[in-house]
Every structure is written in C-alpha cells, then in structure tokens.
Backbone atoms as SQL, in Angstrom:
CREATE TABLE atoms (id INTEGER PRIMARY KEY, chain TEXT, resi INTEGER, resn TEXT, atom TEXT, x REAL, y REAL, z REAL);
INSERT INTO atoms VALUES
  (1, 'A', 1, 'MET', 'N', -14.309, 10.572, -39.320),
  (2, 'A', 1, 'MET', 'CA', -14.244, 11.818, -38.744),
  (3, 'A', 1, 'MET', 'C', -15.778, 11.774, -38.272),
  (4, 'A', 2, 'ALA', 'N', -15.850, 12.498, -37.037),
  (5, 'A', 2, 'ALA', 'CA', -17.276, 12.205, -36.634),
  (6, 'A', 2, 'ALA', 'C', -18.232, 13.824, -37.141),
  (7, 'A', 3, 'SER', 'N', -19.446, 13.390, -37.456),
  (8, 'A', 3, 'SER', 'CA', -20.161, 14.803, -37.708),
  (9, 'A', 3, 'SER', 'C', -20.308, 15.867, -36.616),
  (10, 'A', 4, 'VAL', 'N', -20.799, 16.919, -36.754),
  (11, 'A', 4, 'VAL', 'CA', -20.829, 17.986, -35.823),
  (12, 'A', 4, 'VAL', 'C', -21.964, 17.300, -34.866),
  (13, 'A', 5, 'ALA', 'N', -23.131, 16.875, -35.387),
  (14, 'A', 5, 'ALA', 'CA', -24.074, 16.498, -34.450),
  (15, 'A', 5, 'ALA', 'C', -23.582, 15.101, -33.585),
  (16, 'A', 6, 'GLU', 'N', -22.662, 14.288, -34.097),
  (17, 'A', 6, 'GLU', 'CA', -22.195, 13.363, -33.272),
  (18, 'A', 6, 'GLU', 'C', -21.265, 13.894, -32.346),
  (19, 'A', 7, 'LEU', 'N', -20.409, 14.922, -32.687),
  (20, 'A', 7, 'LEU', 'CA', -19.655, 15.701, -31.676),
  (21, 'A', 7, 'LEU', 'C', -20.471, 16.262, -30.522),
  (22, 'A', 8, 'LYS', 'N', -21.184, 16.948, -30.934),
  (23, 'A', 8, 'LYS', 'CA', -22.178, 17.688, -30.131),
  (24, 'A', 8, 'LYS', 'C', -22.590, 16.624, -29.042),
  (25, 'A', 9, 'ALA', 'N', -23.350, 15.606, -29.549),
  (26, 'A', 9, 'ALA', 'CA', -23.897, 14.490, -28.808),
  (27, 'A', 9, 'ALA', 'C', -22.898, 13.922, -27.697),
  (28, 'A', 10, 'ALA', 'N', -21.543, 13.609, -28.035),
  (29, 'A', 10, 'ALA', 'CA', -20.562, 12.920, -27.143),
  (30, 'A', 10, 'ALA', 'C', -20.443, 14.007, -26.179),
  (31, 'A', 11, 'ILE', 'N', -20.246, 15.363, -26.456),
  (32, 'A', 11, 'ILE', 'CA', -19.947, 16.298, -25.447),
  (33, 'A', 11, 'ILE', 'C', -21.162, 16.581, -24.380),
  (34, 'A', 12, 'ASP', 'N', -22.447, 16.366, -25.096),
  (35, 'A', 12, 'ASP', 'CA', -23.385, 16.386, -23.926),
  (36, 'A', 12, 'ASP', 'C', -23.428, 15.408, -23.173),
  (37, 'A', 13, 'VAL', 'N', -22.955, 14.119, -23.618),
  (38, 'A', 13, 'VAL', 'CA', -22.607, 12.945, -22.333),
  (39, 'A', 13, 'VAL', 'C', -21.734, 13.158, -21.559),
  (40, 'A', 14, 'ALA', 'N', -20.480, 13.890, -22.016),
  (41, 'A', 14, 'ALA', 'CA', -19.415, 14.162, -21.262),
  (42, 'A', 14, 'ALA', 'C', -19.910, 15.261, -20.134),
  (43, 'A', 15, 'LEU', 'N', -20.490, 16.283, -20.491),
  (44, 'A', 15, 'LEU', 'CA', -21.104, 17.273, -19.514),
  (45, 'A', 15, 'LEU', 'C', -22.204, 16.465, -18.670),
  (46, 'A', 16, 'GLN', 'N', -23.171, 15.408, -19.068),
  (47, 'A', 16, 'GLN', 'CA', -23.558, 14.780, -18.070),
  (48, 'A', 16, 'GLN', 'C', -22.868, 13.980, -16.808),
  (49, 'A', 17, 'GLN', 'N', -21.818, 13.524, -17.688),
  (50, 'A', 17, 'GLN', 'CA', -21.007, 12.865, -16.496),
  (51, 'A', 17, 'GLN', 'C', -20.399, 13.575, -15.519),
  (52, 'A', 18, 'ILE', 'N', -19.682, 14.876, -16.112),
  (53, 'A', 18, 'ILE', 'CA', -19.282, 15.888, -15.118),
  (54, 'A', 18, 'ILE', 'C', -20.482, 15.980, -14.035),
  (55, 'A', 19, 'GLY', 'N', -21.657, 16.198, -14.704),
  (56, 'A', 19, 'GLY', 'CA', -22.533, 16.886, -13.615),
  (57, 'A', 19, 'GLY', 'C', -22.728, 15.712, -12.389),
  (58, 'A', 20, 'ASP', 'N', -22.641, 14.421, -13.129),
  (59, 'A', 20, 'ASP', 'CA', -22.743, 13.147, -11.869),
  (60, 'A', 20, 'ASP', 'C', -21.737, 13.439, -11.003),
  (61, 'A', 21, 'GLY', 'N', -20.605, 13.518, -11.642),
  (62, 'A', 21, 'GLY', 'CA', -19.420, 13.616, -10.828),
  (63, 'A', 21, 'GLY', 'C', -19.475, 14.666, -9.856),
  (64, 'A', 22, 'GLN', 'N', -19.872, 15.793, -10.187),
  (65, 'A', 22, 'GLN', 'CA', -20.210, 17.034, -9.464),
  (66, 'A', 22, 'GLN', 'C', -20.988, 16.601, -8.295),
  (67, 'A', 23, 'SER', 'N', -22.237, 15.906, -8.598),
  (68, 'A', 23, 'SER', 'CA', -23.155, 15.541, -7.653),
  (69, 'A', 23, 'SER', 'C', -22.513, 14.349, -6.551),
  (70, 'A', 24, 'ALA', 'N', -21.672, 13.591, -6.972),
  (71, 'A', 24, 'ALA', 'CA', -20.933, 12.805, -6.101),
  (72, 'A', 24, 'ALA', 'C', -19.726, 13.711, -5.062),
  (73, 'A', 25, 'VAL', 'N', -19.276, 14.428, -5.801),
  (74, 'A', 25, 'VAL', 'CA', -18.152, 15.238, -5.149),
  (75, 'A', 25, 'VAL', 'C', -18.829, 15.990, -3.978),
  (76, 'A', 26, 'GLN', 'N', -20.254, 16.515, -4.327),
  (77, 'A', 26, 'GLN', 'CA', -20.931, 17.482, -3.357),
  (78, 'A', 26, 'GLN', 'C', -21.486, 16.737, -2.218),
  (79, 'A', 27, 'ALA', 'N', -21.821, 15.452, -2.614),
  (80, 'A', 27, 'ALA', 'CA', -22.375, 14.416, -1.456),
  (81, 'A', 27, 'ALA', 'C', -21.248, 13.939, -0.707),
  (82, 'A', 28, 'ALA', 'N', -19.925, 14.055, -1.148),
  (83, 'A', 28, 'ALA', 'CA', -18.732, 13.579, -0.373),
  (84, 'A', 28, 'ALA', 'C', -18.427, 14.652, 0.630),
  (85, 'A', 29, 'GLY', 'N', -18.610, 15.815, 0.214),
  (86, 'A', 29, 'GLY', 'CA', -18.509, 17.029, 0.945),
  (87, 'A', 29, 'GLY', 'C', -19.243, 17.206, 2.160),
  (88, 'A', 30, 'GLU', 'N', -20.292, 16.762, 1.830),
  (89, 'A', 30, 'GLU', 'CA', -21.500, 16.695, 2.928),
  (90, 'A', 30, 'GLU', 'C', -21.306, 15.741, 3.996),
  (91, 'A', 31, 'LYS', 'N', -20.859, 14.587, 3.528),
  (92, 'A', 31, 'LYS', 'CA', -20.557, 13.474, 4.317),
  (93, 'A', 31, 'LYS', 'C', -19.177, 13.773, 5.330),
  (94, 'A', 32, 'LEU', 'N', -18.286, 14.500, 4.544),
  (95, 'A', 32, 'LEU', 'CA', -17.046, 14.776, 5.358),
  (96, 'A', 32, 'LEU', 'C', -17.329, 15.862, 6.479),
  (97, 'A', 33, 'ALA', 'N', -18.248, 16.997, 5.875),
  (98, 'A', 33, 'ALA', 'CA', -18.599, 17.716, 7.186),
  (99, 'A', 33, 'ALA', 'C', -19.358, 17.113, 8.356),
  (100, 'A', 34, 'GLU', 'N', -19.904, 16.161, 7.792),
  (101, 'A', 34, 'GLU', 'CA', -21.002, 15.458, 9.094),
  (102, 'A', 34, 'GLU', 'C', -20.026, 14.963, 9.791),
  (103, 'A', 35, 'ALA', 'N', -18.994, 14.161, 9.283),
  (104, 'A', 35, 'ALA', 'CA', -17.930, 13.530, 9.900),
  (105, 'A', 35, 'ALA', 'C', -17.221, 14.429, 10.925),
  (106, 'A', 36, 'GLN', 'N', -16.756, 15.600, 10.251),
  (107, 'A', 36, 'GLN', 'CA', -15.913, 16.474, 10.782),
  (108, 'A', 36, 'GLN', 'C', -16.719, 17.022, 12.411),
  (109, 'A', 37, 'GLN', 'N', -18.037, 17.221, 12.262),
  (110, 'A', 37, 'GLN', 'CA', -19.099, 17.781, 13.567),
  (111, 'A', 37, 'GLN', 'C', -18.895, 16.548, 14.361),
  (112, 'A', 38, 'THR', 'N', -19.336, 15.645, 13.820),
  (113, 'A', 38, 'THR', 'CA', -19.478, 14.234, 14.860),
  (114, 'A', 38, 'THR', 'C', -18.122, 14.101, 15.547),
  (115, 'A', 39, 'LEU', 'N', -16.797, 13.982, 14.717),
  (116, 'A', 39, 'LEU', 'CA', -15.723, 13.905, 15.363),
  (117, 'A', 39, 'LEU', 'C', -15.385, 15.021, 16.484),
  (118, 'A', 40, 'ALA', 'N', -15.830, 16.339, 15.949),
  (119, 'A', 40, 'ALA', 'CA', -15.629, 17.337, 16.865),
  (120, 'A', 40, 'ALA', 'C', -16.418, 17.429, 18.226),
  (121, 'A', 41, 'GLY', 'N', -17.568, 16.772, 18.093),
  (122, 'A', 41, 'GLY', 'CA', -18.443, 16.560, 19.415),
  (123, 'A', 41, 'GLY', 'C', -18.098, 15.401, 20.006),
  (124, 'A', 42, 'ALA', 'N', -17.616, 14.433, 19.674),
  (125, 'A', 42, 'ALA', 'CA', -16.788, 13.159, 20.363),
  (126, 'A', 42, 'ALA', 'C', -15.791, 13.709, 21.095),
  (127, 'A', 43, 'LEU', 'N', -14.973, 14.716, 20.472),
  (128, 'A', 43, 'LEU', 'CA', -13.701, 14.713, 21.173),
  (129, 'A', 43, 'LEU', 'C', -13.481, 16.070, 21.537),
  (130, 'A', 44, 'GLU', 'N', -14.476, 16.807, 21.817),
  (131, 'A', 44, 'GLU', 'CA', -14.657, 18.088, 22.297),
  (132, 'A', 44, 'GLU', 'C', -13.751, 18.054, 23.686),
  (133, 'A', 45, 'GLY', 'N', -12.958, 19.311, 23.785),
  (134, 'A', 45, 'GLY', 'CA', -11.744, 19.445, 24.604),
  (135, 'A', 45, 'GLY', 'C', -10.654, 18.769, 24.718),
  (136, 'A', 46, 'SER', 'N', -10.493, 17.756, 23.635),
  (137, 'A', 46, 'SER', 'CA', -9.352, 16.966, 23.495),
  (138, 'A', 46, 'SER', 'C', -8.138, 17.868, 22.739),
  (139, 'A', 47, 'GLY', 'N', -7.091, 18.133, 23.565),
  (140, 'A', 47, 'GLY', 'CA', -6.037, 18.659, 22.861),
  (141, 'A', 47, 'GLY', 'C', -5.141, 17.855, 22.152),
  (142, 'A', 48, 'HIS', 'N', -5.557, 16.602, 22.087),
  (143, 'A', 48, 'HIS', 'CA', -4.365, 15.653, 21.581),
  (144, 'A', 48, 'HIS', 'C', -4.144, 16.058, 20.281),
  (145, 'A', 49, 'GLU', 'N', -2.596, 15.992, 19.757),
  (146, 'A', 49, 'GLU', 'CA', -2.322, 16.257, 18.710),
  (147, 'A', 49, 'GLU', 'C', -2.884, 15.502, 17.421),
  (148, 'A', 50, 'THR', 'N', -3.202, 14.259, 17.636),
  (149, 'A', 50, 'THR', 'CA', -3.839, 13.623, 16.605),
  (150, 'A', 50, 'THR', 'C', -5.308, 13.706, 16.486),
  (151, 'A', 51, 'VAL', 'N', -5.847, 14.198, 17.111),
  (152, 'A', 51, 'VAL', 'CA', -7.301, 14.929, 16.928),
  (153, 'A', 51, 'VAL', 'C', -7.287, 15.940, 16.118),
  (154, 'A', 52, 'GLU', 'N', -6.415, 16.816, 16.617),
  (155, 'A', 52, 'GLU', 'CA', -6.182, 18.168, 15.541),
  (156, 'A', 52, 'GLU', 'C', -5.987, 17.815, 14.182),
  (157, 'A', 53, 'ALA', 'N', -4.667, 16.772, 14.203),
  (158, 'A', 53, 'ALA', 'CA', -4.514, 16.237, 12.904),
  (159, 'A', 53, 'ALA', 'C', -5.698, 15.645, 11.989),
  (160, 'A', 54, 'ALA', 'N', -6.278, 15.085, 12.706),
  (161, 'A', 54, 'ALA', 'CA', -7.568, 14.418, 12.040),
  (162, 'A', 54, 'ALA', 'C', -8.754, 15.583, 11.532),
  (163, 'A', 55, 'GLN', 'N', -8.728, 16.273, 12.116),
  (164, 'A', 55, 'GLN', 'CA', -9.620, 17.662, 11.956),
  (165, 'A', 55, 'GLN', 'C', -8.888, 18.301, 10.825),
  (166, 'A', 56, 'ALA', 'N', -7.629, 18.798, 11.017),
  (167, 'A', 56, 'ALA', 'CA', -6.888, 19.286, 9.759),
  (168, 'A', 56, 'ALA', 'C', -7.137, 18.551, 8.537),
  (169, 'A', 57, 'SER', 'N', -7.057, 17.442, 8.730),
  (170, 'A', 57, 'SER', 'CA', -7.082, 16.487, 7.246),
  (171, 'A', 57, 'SER', 'C', -8.485, 16.364, 6.730),
  (172, 'A', 58, 'LEU', 'N', -9.418, 16.674, 7.553),
  (173, 'A', 58, 'LEU', 'CA', -10.680, 16.659, 7.243),
  (174, 'A', 58, 'LEU', 'C', -11.215, 18.033, 6.465),
  (175, 'A', 59, 'THR', 'N', -10.409, 19.125, 7.145),
  (176, 'A', 59, 'THR', 'CA', -10.596, 20.558, 6.491),
  (177, 'A', 59, 'THR', 'C', -9.970, 20.418, 5.287),
  (178, 'A', 60, 'GLN', 'N', -8.644, 19.980, 5.063),
  (179, 'A', 60, 'GLN', 'CA', -7.972, 19.879, 3.691),
  (180, 'A', 60, 'GLN', 'C', -8.824, 19.054, 2.465),
  (181, 'A', 61, 'ALA', 'N', -9.531, 17.976, 3.057),
  (182, 'A', 61, 'ALA', 'CA', -10.123, 17.217, 2.162),
  (183, 'A', 61, 'ALA', 'C', -11.310, 18.047, 1.466),
  (184, 'A', 62, 'ASN', 'N', -11.920, 18.813, 2.739),
  (185, 'A', 62, 'ASN', 'CA', -13.230, 19.665, 2.158),
  (186, 'A', 62, 'ASN', 'C', -12.787, 20.742, 1.180),
  (187, 'A', 63, 'GLN', 'N', -11.587, 21.313, 1.556),
  (188, 'A', 63, 'GLN', 'CA', -11.130, 22.320, 0.447),
  (189, 'A', 63, 'GLN', 'C', -10.654, 21.879, -1.068),
  (190, 'A', 64, 'GLU', 'N', -10.185, 20.439, -0.915),
  (191, 'A', 64, 'GLU', 'CA', -9.722, 20.083, -2.172),
  (192, 'A', 64, 'GLU', 'C', -11.052, 19.331, -3.033),
  (193, 'A', 65, 'LEU', 'N', -12.089, 19.042, -2.299),
  (194, 'A', 65, 'LEU', 'CA', -13.268, 18.662, -2.822),
  (195, 'A', 65, 'LEU', 'C', -13.743, 20.030, -3.449),
  (196, 'A', 66, 'GLU', 'N', -13.853, 21.148, -2.792),
  (197, 'A', 66, 'GLU', 'CA', -14.110, 22.464, -3.664),
  (198, 'A', 66, 'GLU', 'C', -13.559, 22.944, -4.597),
  (199, 'A', 67, 'GLU', 'N', -12.155, 22.738, -4.692),
  (200, 'A', 67, 'GLU', 'CA', -11.338, 22.985, -5.746),
  (201, 'A', 67, 'GLU', 'C', -11.660, 22.077, -6.826),
  (202, 'A', 68, 'CYS', 'N', -11.911, 20.709, -6.570),
  (203, 'A', 68, 'CYS', 'CA', -12.372, 19.729, -7.775),
  (204, 'A', 68, 'CYS', 'C', -13.803, 20.389, -8.231),
  (205, 'A', 69, 'LEU', 'N', -14.688, 20.849, -7.333),
  (206, 'A', 69, 'LEU', 'CA', -16.003, 21.380, -8.149),
  (207, 'A', 69, 'LEU', 'C', -15.451, 22.614, -9.019),
  (208, 'A', 70, 'ALA', 'N', -14.780, 23.570, -8.376),
  (209, 'A', 70, 'ALA', 'CA', -14.356, 24.619, -9.333),
  (210, 'A', 70, 'ALA', 'C', -13.686, 24.169, -10.739),
  (211, 'A', 71, 'ALA', 'N', -13.031, 23.265, -10.654),
  (212, 'A', 71, 'ALA', 'CA', -12.373, 22.745, -11.745),
  (213, 'A', 71, 'ALA', 'C', -13.377, 22.025, -12.816),
  (214, 'A', 72, 'THR', 'N', -14.204, 21.269, -12.339),
  (215, 'A', 72, 'THR', 'CA', -15.361, 21.008, -13.337),
  (216, 'A', 72, 'THR', 'C', -16.241, 22.033, -13.774),
  (217, 'A', 73, 'LEU', 'N', -16.562, 23.065, -13.026),
  (218, 'A', 73, 'LEU', 'CA', -17.168, 24.161, -13.490),
  (219, 'A', 73, 'LEU', 'C', -16.257, 24.562, -14.729),
  (220, 'A', 74, 'VAL', 'N', -15.127, 24.785, -14.673),
  (221, 'A', 74, 'VAL', 'CA', -14.253, 25.488, -15.575),
  (222, 'A', 74, 'VAL', 'C', -14.544, 24.501, -17.048),
  (223, 'A', 75, 'ALA', 'N', -14.273, 23.275, -16.571),
  (224, 'A', 75, 'ALA', 'CA', -14.168, 22.207, -17.829),
  (225, 'A', 75, 'ALA', 'C', -15.613, 22.300, -18.286),
  (226, 'A', 76, 'ILE', 'N', -16.907, 22.479, -17.954),
  (227, 'A', 76, 'ILE', 'CA', -18.257, 22.499, -18.512),
  (228, 'A', 76, 'ILE', 'C', -17.992, 23.729, -19.177),
  (229, 'A', 77, 'GLU', 'N', -17.574, 25.046, -18.891),
  (230, 'A', 77, 'GLU', 'CA', -17.793, 26.148, -19.362),
  (231, 'A', 77, 'GLU', 'C', -16.872, 26.229, -20.543),
  (232, 'A', 78, 'GLN', 'N', -15.776, 25.682, -20.498),
  (233, 'A', 78, 'GLN', 'CA', -14.803, 25.438, -21.944),
  (234, 'A', 78, 'GLN', 'C', -15.526, 24.636, -22.926),
  (235, 'A', 79, 'ALA', 'N', -16.122, 23.273, -22.148),
  (236, 'A', 79, 'ALA', 'CA', -16.851, 22.330, -23.213),
  (237, 'A', 79, 'ALA', 'C', -17.839, 23.276, -23.934),
  (238, 'A', 80, 'GLN', 'N', -18.530, 23.930, -23.127),
  (239, 'A', 80, 'GLN', 'CA', -19.789, 24.779, -23.644),
  (240, 'A', 80, 'GLN', 'C', -19.374, 25.617, -24.858),
  (241, 'A', 81, 'LEU', 'N', -18.160, 26.632, -24.869),
  (242, 'A', 81, 'LEU', 'CA', -17.657, 27.486, -25.486),
  (243, 'A', 81, 'LEU', 'C', -17.509, 26.683, -26.693),
  (244, 'A', 82, 'TYR', 'N', -16.673, 25.612, -26.746),
  (245, 'A', 82, 'TYR', 'CA', -16.357, 24.720, -27.865),
  (246, 'A', 82, 'TYR', 'C', -17.668, 24.446, -28.715),
  (247, 'A', 83, 'VAL', 'N', -18.795, 24.069, -27.749),
  (248, 'A', 83, 'VAL', 'CA', -19.834, 23.602, -28.495),
  (249, 'A', 83, 'VAL', 'C', -20.468, 24.681, -29.366),
  (250, 'A', 84, 'ALA', 'N', -20.268, 25.832, -28.696),
  (251, 'A', 84, 'ALA', 'CA', -21.243, 27.046, -29.389),
  (252, 'A', 84, 'ALA', 'C', -20.098, 27.506, -30.634),
  (253, 'A', 85, 'THR', 'N', -19.105, 27.088, -30.854),
  (254, 'A', 85, 'THR', 'CA', -18.256, 27.440, -32.116),
  (255, 'A', 85, 'THR', 'C', -18.606, 26.355, -33.087),
  (256, 'A', 86, 'LEU', 'N', -19.328, 25.156, -32.872),
  (257, 'A', 86, 'LEU', 'CA', -19.424, 24.342, -33.836),
  (258, 'A', 86, 'LEU', 'C', -20.418, 24.641, -34.617);
C-alpha cells in the first residue's frame, strides 16, 4: 500500500499530465480556428455543400475540444478535492 506522500506525489504527476494535455488541446483548438478562417477565406462565396460540411465539422471539432477542456477541469477539481482529504 502506498503512503499518503507517495499517493499525493502520484496525483501531482497526474495533474501535471492533465495540464500538459490541456495545453495540447488548446493548441489544437487554435490551429483548428486558424484552419477554419483560412478555409473560409479561400472559399468565400462558395455555397457548395461540401464547403459547408467542412466548416460544420471544424465547428463541431472546436466544440468537442471545449468539452474536453471542461472535463479536464472537473477531473483536476476532483483530484484536488481528494488530495485535500488525505
């Protein structure tokens, strides 16, 4: 059985990993937003359904990344609450 100090240290590592993941998700979101703007500029005025579908997919991807970030914030909060009980 792990000591309290070992458990806290392991949770700290996990929290750092979550933070790293959040940074990666945020960077991905920024790149998707850039891609969406580039696509919109390149295809401005095009009413083709595939263009609209591409834009909709990028919008959905950004929303899902936001949901991912929200979920990681909850995970951090819960882990911190647990550490506080140790």
